[in-house]
Amino acid sequence: MTTTPERKRRPRADALRNYERLLAAAETAFRVRGVHAPLEGVARDAGVAIGTLYGHFPNRRALLGALLRERNEALFALGDKLIAQSARDAERALERWIRAVVEHAAAYQGLAAELVGGTDDEASELHASCVRMVEIGERLAGQARAAGAIRPEVRGQDVFALMNAAAWLRENGSAQQADRLVDFTIAGMRERTL
Amino acid sequence: MTTTPERKRRPRADALRNYERLLAAAETAFRVRGVHAPLEGVARDAGVAIGTLYGHFPNRRALLGALLRERNEALFALGDKLIAQSARDAERALERWIRAVVEHAAAYQGLAAELVGGTDDEASELHASCVRMVEIGERLAGQARAAGAIRPEVRGQDVFALMNAAAWLRENGSAQQADRLVDFTIAGMRERTL
DNA sequence: ACCTGAACACCGTTCAAGT
DNA sequence: ACCTGAACACCGTTCAAGT
């Protein structure tokens, strides 16, 4: 019934406010300076001491994980929608998913690396998100395989890897190059005669 | 006639020795810890003070550039060889080039990022190397295009981008994933009906 | 001409002391 | 229960003093 989200059990009002402020400040800092932006600056922008930041988030990854939660909700919702649409046009659904996640993973400089690495770091909050993304990719790839739209050896992991590689390219090179890579790779997944 | 390489004009014997030692130490450090390995440690391993390192190399990029020179020689030689062979089998030459450079660009963790970024940093020694790689890629792609082996819109830049993205994947994820990405993308470059 | 290493700047992280 | 900010560790880079 509460409009404000609860972590554990009724946090103090100022703690909750600081938590939100830290997330907002991190969002801006990460977007502008990348995921390795100085945490000191994040704390300052949030109007709290550096110790407060560490009180809420034990490390940078935890902060990033919390930050991506909302964003991921929207993405997973799209994934589910596309899985539903996949019965009609599996190839198009898969391609839309790929492009959406590339956009997502390129939101902050350095995010793509965090995501590919996150797959095997069981502890991090990012891990679950990564697994979920691979699952959705596998679902969509599975439908596309069944429909004969893509080569039978394309797995969810391949889709995930491609998306991160393209996002990384978008961060470090030009968005155009990233799009072209995605084009070629999608074409290659489609190709039947290897 | 001298067996030791000369920079500028007869450097002092100890300076030359330190230069070589620094390169050797950096090679090991970068290979083990990546291109962001602490330079302090590189200097220590080379048996010189940190100031000496900076005396020879104004920044990390310069050190990396010098380090890659020899390695690049071999790579460019291979490139020339493949261009010659390209008349016989353009597609195979291009593919061999791609796989060779992926291997090269994944030598040190973080190198791929340095390479993609290096294209527009005119000042760095890396710049020339990157341009050269794009040129070789363009040469080989051109022959493959002319032979009708790949789609007409594939450019040297695409090949360069793909190689770096795959190398990055090899650094951050598994080598297997990287290879699969390369497989799909090469297949996509081959595909005629977009 | 080149080397040394102390010195400074910067940032991540911890923790004793406060409220 | 949470916040503060000084303190420590670590690393990049500079530069005055040496040889």
GROMACS .gro file of C-alpha atoms (C1' of nucleotides) in nm:
model
  426
    1MET     CA    1   0.000   0.000   0.000
    2THR     CA    2   0.298   0.228   0.041
    3THR     CA    3   0.391   0.432  -0.264
    4THR     CA    4   0.761   0.427  -0.177
    5PRO     CA    5   0.949   0.101  -0.237
    6GLU     CA    6   1.061  -0.085   0.074
    7ARG     CA    7   1.394  -0.255   0.126
    8LYS     CA    8   1.391  -0.496   0.420
    9ARG     CA    9   1.180  -0.328   0.689
   10ARG     CA   10   1.077   0.036   0.717
   11PRO     CA   11   1.398   0.225   0.658
   12ARG     CA   12   1.438   0.561   0.822
   13ALA     CA   13   1.298   0.847   0.619
   14ASP     CA   14   1.633   1.018   0.564
   15ALA     CA   15   1.795   0.687   0.466
   16LEU     CA   16   1.532   0.628   0.202
   17ARG     CA   17   1.573   0.981   0.071
   18ASN     CA   18   1.949   0.943   0.053
   19TYR     CA   19   1.912   0.612  -0.125
   20GLU     CA   20   1.697   0.768  -0.394
   21ARG     CA   21   1.925   1.069  -0.426
   22LEU     CA   22   2.227   0.844  -0.466
   23LEU     CA   23   2.058   0.650  -0.743
   24ALA     CA   24   1.963   0.971  -0.921
   25ALA     CA   25   2.314   1.112  -0.890
   26ALA     CA   26   2.468   0.785  -1.008
   27GLU     CA   27   2.235   0.773  -1.306
   28THR     CA   28   2.357   1.114  -1.421
   29ALA     CA   29   2.722   1.049  -1.342
   30PHE     CA   30   2.727   0.710  -1.516
   31ARG     CA   31   2.550   0.845  -1.819
   32VAL     CA   32   2.790   1.135  -1.855
   33ARG     CA   33   3.119   0.984  -1.736
   34GLY     CA   34   3.061   0.609  -1.765
   35VAL     CA   35   3.033   0.337  -1.503
   36HIS     CA   36   3.375   0.425  -1.363
   37ALA     CA   37   3.279   0.779  -1.267
   38PRO     CA   38   3.431   0.879  -0.928
   39LEU     CA   39   3.196   0.772  -0.649
   40GLU     CA   40   3.313   1.070  -0.448
   41GLY     CA   41   3.142   1.292  -0.704
   42VAL     CA   42   2.825   1.084  -0.696
   43ALA     CA   43   2.805   1.126  -0.319
   44ARG     CA   44   2.869   1.499  -0.346
   45ASP     CA   45   2.597   1.543  -0.609
   46ALA     CA   46   2.359   1.345  -0.392
   47GLY     CA   47   2.440   1.577  -0.100
   48VAL     CA   48   2.572   1.303   0.126
   49ALA     CA   49   2.911   1.199   0.261
   50ILE     CA   50   3.106   0.927   0.086
   51GLY     CA   51   3.054   0.691   0.379
   52THR     CA   52   2.679   0.711   0.326
   53LEU     CA   53   2.717   0.589  -0.028
   54TYR     CA   54   2.912   0.287   0.092
   55GLY     CA   55   2.656   0.233   0.365
   56HIS     CA   56   2.389   0.183   0.102
   57PHE     CA   57   2.599   0.017  -0.167
   58PRO     CA   58   2.899  -0.196  -0.065
   59ASN     CA   59   3.062  -0.145  -0.402
   60ARG     CA   60   3.019   0.009  -0.744
   61ARG     CA   61   2.863  -0.304  -0.888
   62ALA     CA   62   2.587  -0.303  -0.628
   63LEU     CA   63   2.510   0.059  -0.711
   64LEU     CA   64   2.501  -0.021  -1.081
   65GLY     CA   65   2.282  -0.323  -1.018
   66ALA     CA   66   2.027  -0.123  -0.823
   67LEU     CA   67   2.035   0.145  -1.090
   68LEU     CA   68   1.959  -0.100  -1.367
   69ARG     CA   69   1.664  -0.262  -1.193
   70GLU     CA   70   1.396  -0.026  -1.321
   71ARG     CA   71   1.552  -0.008  -1.661
   72ASN     CA   72   1.560  -0.386  -1.677
   73GLU     CA   73   1.193  -0.413  -1.586
   74ALA     CA   74   1.102  -0.226  -1.901
   75LEU     CA   75   1.341  -0.434  -2.107
   76PHE     CA   76   1.213  -0.766  -1.977
   77ALA     CA   77   0.858  -0.650  -2.040
   78LEU     CA   78   0.953  -0.585  -2.401
   79GLY     CA   79   1.113  -0.928  -2.412
   80ASP     CA   80   0.792  -1.095  -2.298
   81LYS     CA   81   0.592  -0.896  -2.549
   82LEU     CA   82   0.826  -1.002  -2.826
   83ILE     CA   83   0.810  -1.367  -2.722
   84ALA     CA   84   0.433  -1.344  -2.758
   85GLN     CA   85   0.466  -1.182  -3.100
   86SER     CA   86   0.727  -1.436  -3.196
   87ALA     CA   87   0.464  -1.688  -3.306
   88ARG     CA   88   0.367  -1.453  -3.588
   89ASP     CA   89   0.712  -1.339  -3.699
   90ALA     CA   90   0.998  -1.501  -3.510
   91GLU     CA   91   1.274  -1.344  -3.711
   92ARG     CA   92   1.148  -0.992  -3.668
   93ALA     CA   93   1.091  -1.045  -3.295
   94LEU     CA   94   1.447  -1.165  -3.246
   95GLU     CA   95   1.589  -0.876  -3.442
   96ARG     CA   96   1.387  -0.620  -3.246
   97TRP     CA   97   1.509  -0.777  -2.922
   98ILE     CA   98   1.869  -0.758  -3.032
   99ARG     CA   99   1.850  -0.394  -3.127
  100ALA     CA  100   1.669  -0.302  -2.806
  101VAL     CA  101   1.929  -0.464  -2.586
  102VAL     CA  102   2.218  -0.311  -2.776
  103GLU     CA  103   2.065   0.028  -2.702
  104HIS     CA  104   2.021  -0.071  -2.338
  105ALA     CA  105   2.372  -0.206  -2.292
  106ALA     CA  106   2.527   0.105  -2.439
  107ALA     CA  107   2.353   0.340  -2.196
  108TYR     CA  108   2.669   0.401  -1.991
  109GLN     CA  109   3.026   0.370  -2.108
  110GLY     CA  110   3.163   0.047  -1.966
  111LEU     CA  111   2.824  -0.114  -1.905
  112ALA     CA  112   2.863  -0.379  -2.175
  113ALA     CA  113   3.181  -0.507  -2.011
  114GLU     CA  114   2.999  -0.521  -1.678
  115LEU     CA  115   2.723  -0.728  -1.838
  116VAL     CA  116   2.938  -0.987  -2.014
  117GLY     CA  117   3.149  -1.023  -1.702
  118GLY     CA  118   2.838  -1.039  -1.487
  119THR     CA  119   2.728  -1.373  -1.623
  120ASP     CA  120   2.969  -1.567  -1.407
  121ASP     CA  121   2.971  -1.342  -1.099
  122GLU     CA  122   2.694  -1.522  -0.911
  123ALA     CA  123   2.688  -1.281  -0.619
  124SER     CA  124   2.615  -0.959  -0.805
  125GLU     CA  125   2.269  -0.830  -0.866
  126LEU     CA  126   2.366  -0.801  -1.229
  127HIS     CA  127   2.399  -1.176  -1.257
  128ALA     CA  128   2.027  -1.244  -1.242
  129SER     CA  129   1.964  -0.975  -1.503
  130CYS     CA  130   2.220  -1.126  -1.735
  131VAL     CA  131   2.077  -1.474  -1.697
  132ARG     CA  132   1.732  -1.335  -1.768
  133MET     CA  133   1.856  -1.166  -2.085
  134VAL     CA  134   2.017  -1.486  -2.205
  135GLU     CA  135   1.693  -1.671  -2.135
  136ILE     CA  136   1.482  -1.429  -2.332
  137GLY     CA  137   1.734  -1.447  -2.615
  138GLU     CA  138   1.717  -1.825  -2.605
  139ARG     CA  139   1.339  -1.819  -2.610
  140LEU     CA  140   1.333  -1.593  -2.915
  141ALA     CA  141   1.615  -1.778  -3.087
  142GLY     CA  142   1.435  -2.105  -3.018
  143GLN     CA  143   1.120  -1.985  -3.188
  144ALA     CA  144   1.319  -1.851  -3.480
  145ARG     CA  145   1.502  -2.183  -3.509
  146ALA     CA  146   1.175  -2.373  -3.499
  147ALA     CA  147   1.037  -2.148  -3.770
  148GLY     CA  148   1.345  -2.217  -3.977
  149ALA     CA  149   1.428  -1.847  -3.983
  150ILE     CA  150   1.780  -1.883  -3.845
  151ARG     CA  151   2.053  -2.144  -3.842
  152PRO     CA  152   1.993  -2.424  -3.592
  153GLU     CA  153   2.314  -2.363  -3.395
  154VAL     CA  154   2.226  -2.009  -3.286
  155ARG     CA  155   2.186  -2.004  -2.908
  156GLY     CA  156   2.074  -1.744  -2.657
  157GLN     CA  157   2.435  -1.703  -2.551
  158ASP     CA  158   2.531  -1.601  -2.903
  159VAL     CA  159   2.264  -1.338  -2.908
  160PHE     CA  160   2.379  -1.208  -2.570
  161ALA     CA  161   2.742  -1.199  -2.681
  162LEU     CA  162   2.656  -1.020  -3.003
  163MET     CA  163   2.453  -0.761  -2.822
  164ASN     CA  164   2.732  -0.680  -2.579
  165ALA     CA  165   2.997  -0.668  -2.848
  166ALA     CA  166   2.784  -0.428  -3.049
  167ALA     CA  167   2.713  -0.214  -2.743
  168TRP     CA  168   3.083  -0.201  -2.669
  169LEU     CA  169   3.146  -0.088  -3.024
  170ARG     CA  170   2.884   0.181  -2.987
  171GLU     CA  171   3.056   0.304  -2.671
  172ASN     CA  172   3.410   0.296  -2.804
  173GLY     CA  173   3.368   0.358  -3.172
  174SER     CA  174   3.079   0.491  -3.371
  175ALA     CA  175   2.716   0.390  -3.341
  176GLN     CA  176   2.717   0.340  -3.715
  177GLN     CA  177   2.985   0.074  -3.702
  178ALA     CA  178   2.794  -0.104  -3.429
  179ASP     CA  179   2.478  -0.108  -3.638
  180ARG     CA  180   2.665  -0.247  -3.936
  181LEU     CA  181   2.815  -0.524  -3.724
  182VAL     CA  182   2.467  -0.614  -3.602
  183ASP     CA  183   2.342  -0.614  -3.961
  184PHE     CA  184   2.611  -0.852  -4.078
  185THR     CA  185   2.578  -1.083  -3.782
  186ILE     CA  186   2.202  -1.106  -3.808
  187ALA     CA  187   2.241  -1.183  -4.176
  188GLY     CA  188   2.489  -1.452  -4.081
  189MET     CA  189   2.252  -1.608  -3.831
  190ARG     CA  190   1.996  -1.621  -4.108
  191GLU     CA  191   2.228  -1.777  -4.363
  192ARG     CA  192   2.161  -2.149  -4.400
  193THR     CA  193   2.460  -2.274  -4.594
  194LEU     CA  194   2.769  -2.237  -4.379
  195MET     CA  195   7.508  -0.218  -3.931
  196THR     CA  196   7.438  -0.202  -3.559
  197THR     CA  197   7.244  -0.494  -3.419
  198THR     CA  198   7.066  -0.276  -3.163
  199PRO     CA  199   6.793  -0.044  -3.291
  200GLU     CA  200   6.868   0.329  -3.279
  201ARG     CA  201   6.625   0.600  -3.169
  202LYS     CA  202   6.730   0.949  -3.276
  203ARG     CA  203   7.106   0.967  -3.235
  204ARG     CA  204   7.333   0.733  -3.036
  205PRO     CA  205   7.160   0.708  -2.703
  206ARG     CA  206   7.370   0.638  -2.398
  207ALA     CA  207   7.434   0.271  -2.336
  208ASP     CA  208   7.246   0.258  -2.007
  209ALA     CA  209   6.953   0.446  -2.155
  210LEU     CA  210   6.924   0.194  -2.435
  211ARG     CA  211   6.946  -0.094  -2.192
  212ASN     CA  212   6.676   0.058  -1.972
  213TYR     CA  213   6.456   0.114  -2.274
  214GLU     CA  214   6.477  -0.252  -2.370
  215ARG     CA  215   6.423  -0.366  -2.014
  216LEU     CA  216   6.117  -0.148  -1.981
  217LEU     CA  217   5.968  -0.294  -2.297
  218ALA     CA  218   6.033  -0.648  -2.176
  219ALA     CA  219   5.881  -0.575  -1.835
  220ALA     CA  220   5.579  -0.406  -1.992
  221GLU     CA  221   5.528  -0.701  -2.226
  222THR     CA  222   5.501  -0.938  -1.931
  223ALA     CA  223   5.294  -0.706  -1.716
  224PHE     CA  224   5.048  -0.625  -1.994
  225ARG     CA  225   5.012  -0.987  -2.089
  226VAL     CA  226   4.943  -1.094  -1.731
  227ARG     CA  227   4.753  -0.795  -1.593
  228GLY     CA  228   4.628  -0.616  -1.903
  229VAL     CA  229   4.716  -0.278  -2.051
  230HIS     CA  230   4.621  -0.102  -1.729
  231ALA     CA  231   4.881  -0.280  -1.519
  232PRO     CA  232   5.045  -0.040  -1.267
  233LEU     CA  233   5.341   0.132  -1.433
  234GLU     CA  234   5.513   0.141  -1.096
  235GLY     CA  235   5.539  -0.237  -1.114
  236VAL     CA  236   5.668  -0.226  -1.470
  237ALA     CA  237   5.947   0.008  -1.362
  238ARG     CA  238   6.029  -0.210  -1.062
  239ASP     CA  239   6.047  -0.525  -1.274
  240ALA     CA  240   6.270  -0.343  -1.520
  241GLY     CA  241   6.498  -0.243  -1.232
  242VAL     CA  242   6.460   0.132  -1.285
  243ALA     CA  243   6.291   0.417  -1.101
  244ILE     CA  244   5.945   0.528  -1.207
  245GLY     CA  245   6.084   0.856  -1.338
  246THR     CA  246   6.299   0.666  -1.584
  247LEU     CA  247   5.992   0.501  -1.731
  248TYR     CA  248   5.832   0.839  -1.785
  249GLY     CA  249   6.156   0.968  -1.929
  250HIS     CA  250   6.135   0.710  -2.205
  251PHE     CA  251   5.758   0.698  -2.249
  252PRO     CA  252   5.552   1.010  -2.175
  253ASN     CA  253   5.243   0.800  -2.111
  254ARG     CA  254   5.103   0.450  -2.113
  255ARG     CA  255   4.989   0.475  -2.473
  256ALA     CA  256   5.340   0.554  -2.593
  257LEU     CA  257   5.472   0.250  -2.408
  258LEU     CA  258   5.203   0.034  -2.558
  259GLY     CA  259   5.270   0.174  -2.904
  260ALA     CA  260   5.640   0.097  -2.884
  261LEU     CA  261   5.561  -0.248  -2.752
  262LEU     CA  262   5.333  -0.328  -3.042
  263ARG     CA  263   5.577  -0.221  -3.311
  264GLU     CA  264   5.755  -0.553  -3.353
  265ARG     CA  265   5.435  -0.747  -3.316
  266ASN     CA  266   5.276  -0.531  -3.583
  267GLU     CA  267   5.562  -0.589  -3.824
  268ALA     CA  268   5.482  -0.959  -3.826
  269LEU     CA  269   5.114  -0.891  -3.863
  270PHE     CA  270   5.156  -0.652  -4.153
  271ALA     CA  271   5.386  -0.900  -4.321
  272LEU     CA  272   5.111  -1.157  -4.297
  273GLY     CA  273   4.869  -0.902  -4.436
  274ASP     CA  274   5.088  -0.844  -4.741
  275LYS     CA  275   5.126  -1.216  -4.792
  276LEU     CA  276   4.750  -1.261  -4.778
  277ILE     CA  277   4.692  -0.977  -5.021
  278ALA     CA  278   4.919  -1.160  -5.266
  279GLN     CA  279   4.732  -1.485  -5.211
  280SER     CA  280   4.403  -1.304  -5.239
  281ALA     CA  281   4.404  -1.332  -5.617
  282ARG     CA  282   4.368  -1.708  -5.583
  283ASP     CA  283   4.117  -1.723  -5.299
  284ALA     CA  284   3.995  -1.385  -5.181
  285GLU     CA  285   3.743  -1.516  -4.935
  286ARG     CA  286   3.987  -1.742  -4.757
  287ALA     CA  287   4.253  -1.469  -4.743
  288LEU     CA  288   4.010  -1.227  -4.582
  289GLU     CA  289   3.899  -1.483  -4.329
  290ARG     CA  290   4.255  -1.572  -4.234
  291TRP     CA  291   4.332  -1.203  -4.188
  292ILE     CA  292   4.034  -1.155  -3.964
  293ARG     CA  293   4.123  -1.446  -3.740
  294ALA     CA  294   4.488  -1.343  -3.719
  295VAL     CA  295   4.404  -0.990  -3.609
  296VAL     CA  296   4.151  -1.107  -3.354
  297GLU     CA  297   4.427  -1.314  -3.198
  298HIS     CA  298   4.660  -1.014  -3.211
  299ALA     CA  299   4.412  -0.767  -3.064
  300ALA     CA  300   4.333  -0.997  -2.773
  301ALA     CA  301   4.697  -1.030  -2.664
  302TYR     CA  302   4.652  -0.800  -2.365
  303GLN     CA  303   4.333  -0.731  -2.179
  304GLY     CA  304   4.216  -0.386  -2.283
  305LEU     CA  305   4.413  -0.375  -2.607
  306ALA     CA  306   4.108  -0.396  -2.833
  307ALA     CA  307   3.964  -0.082  -2.673
  308GLU     CA  308   4.295   0.094  -2.725
  309LEU     CA  309   4.288  -0.002  -3.093
  310VAL     CA  310   3.935   0.108  -3.176
  311GLY     CA  311   3.992   0.430  -2.988
  312GLY     CA  312   4.327   0.477  -3.154
  313THR     CA  313   4.180   0.534  -3.497
  314ASP     CA  314   4.096   0.897  -3.425
  315ASP     CA  315   4.384   0.982  -3.190
  316GLU     CA  316   4.620   1.118  -3.454
  317ALA     CA  317   4.908   1.182  -3.216
  318SER     CA  318   4.955   0.829  -3.082
  319GLU     CA  319   5.187   0.578  -3.235
  320LEU     CA  320   4.895   0.340  -3.236
  321HIS     CA  321   4.714   0.556  -3.486
  322ALA     CA  322   4.935   0.462  -3.778
  323SER     CA  323   4.905   0.095  -3.692
  324CYS     CA  324   4.528   0.116  -3.683
  325VAL     CA  325   4.515   0.295  -4.015
  326ARG     CA  326   4.740   0.031  -4.163
  327MET     CA  327   4.515  -0.246  -4.037
  328VAL     CA  328   4.210  -0.081  -4.184
  329GLU     CA  329   4.396  -0.044  -4.515
  330ILE     CA  330   4.492  -0.410  -4.529
  331GLY     CA  331   4.135  -0.503  -4.441
  332GLU     CA  332   4.010  -0.276  -4.718
  333ARG     CA  333   4.252  -0.430  -4.966
  334LEU     CA  334   4.140  -0.780  -4.882
  335ALA     CA  335   3.773  -0.687  -4.867
  336GLY     CA  336   3.811  -0.513  -5.202
  337GLN     CA  337   3.947  -0.825  -5.365
  338ALA     CA  338   3.675  -1.036  -5.206
  339ARG     CA  339   3.412  -0.789  -5.327
  340ALA     CA  340   3.557  -0.793  -5.677
  341ALA     CA  341   3.552  -1.171  -5.673
  342GLY     CA  342   3.190  -1.161  -5.567
  343ALA     CA  343   3.273  -1.352  -5.251
  344ILE     CA  344   3.124  -1.099  -5.011
  345ARG     CA  345   2.851  -0.839  -5.017
  346PRO     CA  346   2.948  -0.518  -5.196
  347GLU     CA  347   2.895  -0.293  -4.894
  348VAL     CA  348   3.159  -0.458  -4.675
  349ARG     CA  349   3.437  -0.207  -4.606
  350GLY     CA  350   3.776  -0.227  -4.438
  351GLN     CA  351   3.629  -0.039  -4.143
  352ASP     CA  352   3.371  -0.313  -4.092
  353VAL     CA  353   3.642  -0.575  -4.084
  354PHE     CA  354   3.841  -0.368  -3.834
  355ALA     CA  355   3.538  -0.313  -3.614
  356LEU     CA  356   3.446  -0.681  -3.619
  357MET     CA  357   3.798  -0.784  -3.527
  358ASN     CA  358   3.809  -0.554  -3.229
  359ALA     CA  359   3.465  -0.650  -3.108
  360ALA     CA  360   3.560  -1.017  -3.126
  361ALA     CA  361   3.889  -0.954  -2.949
  362TRP     CA  362   3.705  -0.768  -2.676
  363LEU     CA  363   3.472  -1.063  -2.638
  364ARG     CA  364   3.767  -1.294  -2.612
  365GLU     CA  365   3.914  -1.078  -2.337
  366ASN     CA  366   3.596  -1.032  -2.139
  367GLY     CA  367   3.401  -1.347  -2.209
  368SER     CA  368   3.503  -1.676  -2.355
  369ALA     CA  369   3.719  -1.734  -2.660
  370GLN     CA  370   3.452  -1.971  -2.782
  371GLN     CA  371   3.187  -1.700  -2.792
  372ALA     CA  372   3.424  -1.475  -2.980
  373ASP     CA  373   3.486  -1.740  -3.241
  374ARG     CA  374   3.116  -1.799  -3.287
  375LEU     CA  375   3.055  -1.428  -3.334
  376VAL     CA  376   3.324  -1.419  -3.599
  377ASP     CA  377   3.167  -1.721  -3.768
  378PHE     CA  378   2.826  -1.561  -3.787
  379THR     CA  379   2.954  -1.227  -3.902
  380ILE     CA  380   3.172  -1.373  -4.173
  381ALA     CA  381   2.873  -1.576  -4.290
  382GLY     CA  382   2.673  -1.254  -4.292
  383MET     CA  383   2.931  -1.074  -4.501
  384ARG     CA  384   2.908  -1.360  -4.746
  385GLU     CA  385   2.530  -1.363  -4.764
  386ARG     CA  386   2.407  -1.197  -5.083
  387THR     CA  387   2.038  -1.145  -5.021
  388LEU     CA  388   1.996  -0.891  -4.743
  389DA     C1'  389   7.212   1.317  -2.102
  390DC     C1'  390   6.997   1.039  -1.812
  391DC     C1'  391   6.852   0.856  -1.360
  392DT     C1'  392   6.654   0.882  -0.891
  393DG     C1'  393   6.288   0.894  -0.571
  394DA     C1'  394   6.039   1.213  -0.290
  395DA     C1'  395   5.625   1.479  -0.355
  396DC     C1'  396   5.173   1.587  -0.510
  397DA     C1'  397   4.714   1.479  -0.684
  398DC     C1'  398   4.340   1.176  -0.708
  399DC     C1'  399   4.034   0.818  -0.597
  400DG     C1'  400   3.852   0.381  -0.354
  401DT     C1'  401   3.739   0.211   0.082
  402DT     C1'  402   3.713   0.180   0.589
  403DC     C1'  403   3.583   0.303   1.044
  404DA     C1'  404   3.564   0.563   1.488
  405DA     C1'  405   3.287   0.915   1.636
  406DG     C1'  406   2.876   1.146   1.618
  407DT     C1'  407   2.329   1.214   1.599
  408DA     C1'  408   1.989   0.307   1.268
  409DC     C1'  409   2.216   0.595   0.996
  410DC     C1'  410   2.542   0.967   0.880
  411DT     C1'  411   2.992   1.207   0.879
  412DG     C1'  412   3.444   1.289   0.720
  413DA     C1'  413   3.912   1.202   0.851
  414DA     C1'  414   4.236   0.842   0.753
  415DC     C1'  415   4.466   0.495   0.492
  416DA     C1'  416   4.606   0.263   0.070
  417DC     C1'  417   4.716   0.284  -0.400
  418DC     C1'  418   4.851   0.461  -0.830
  419DG     C1'  419   4.964   0.824  -1.202
  420DT     C1'  420   5.262   1.191  -1.295
  421DT     C1'  421   5.604   1.561  -1.209
  422DC     C1'  422   6.037   1.761  -1.098
  423DA     C1'  423   6.442   1.914  -0.820
  424DA     C1'  424   6.853   1.703  -0.717
  425DG     C1'  425   7.194   1.394  -0.831
  426DT     C1'  426   7.559   1.135  -1.151
   0.00000   0.00000   0.00000
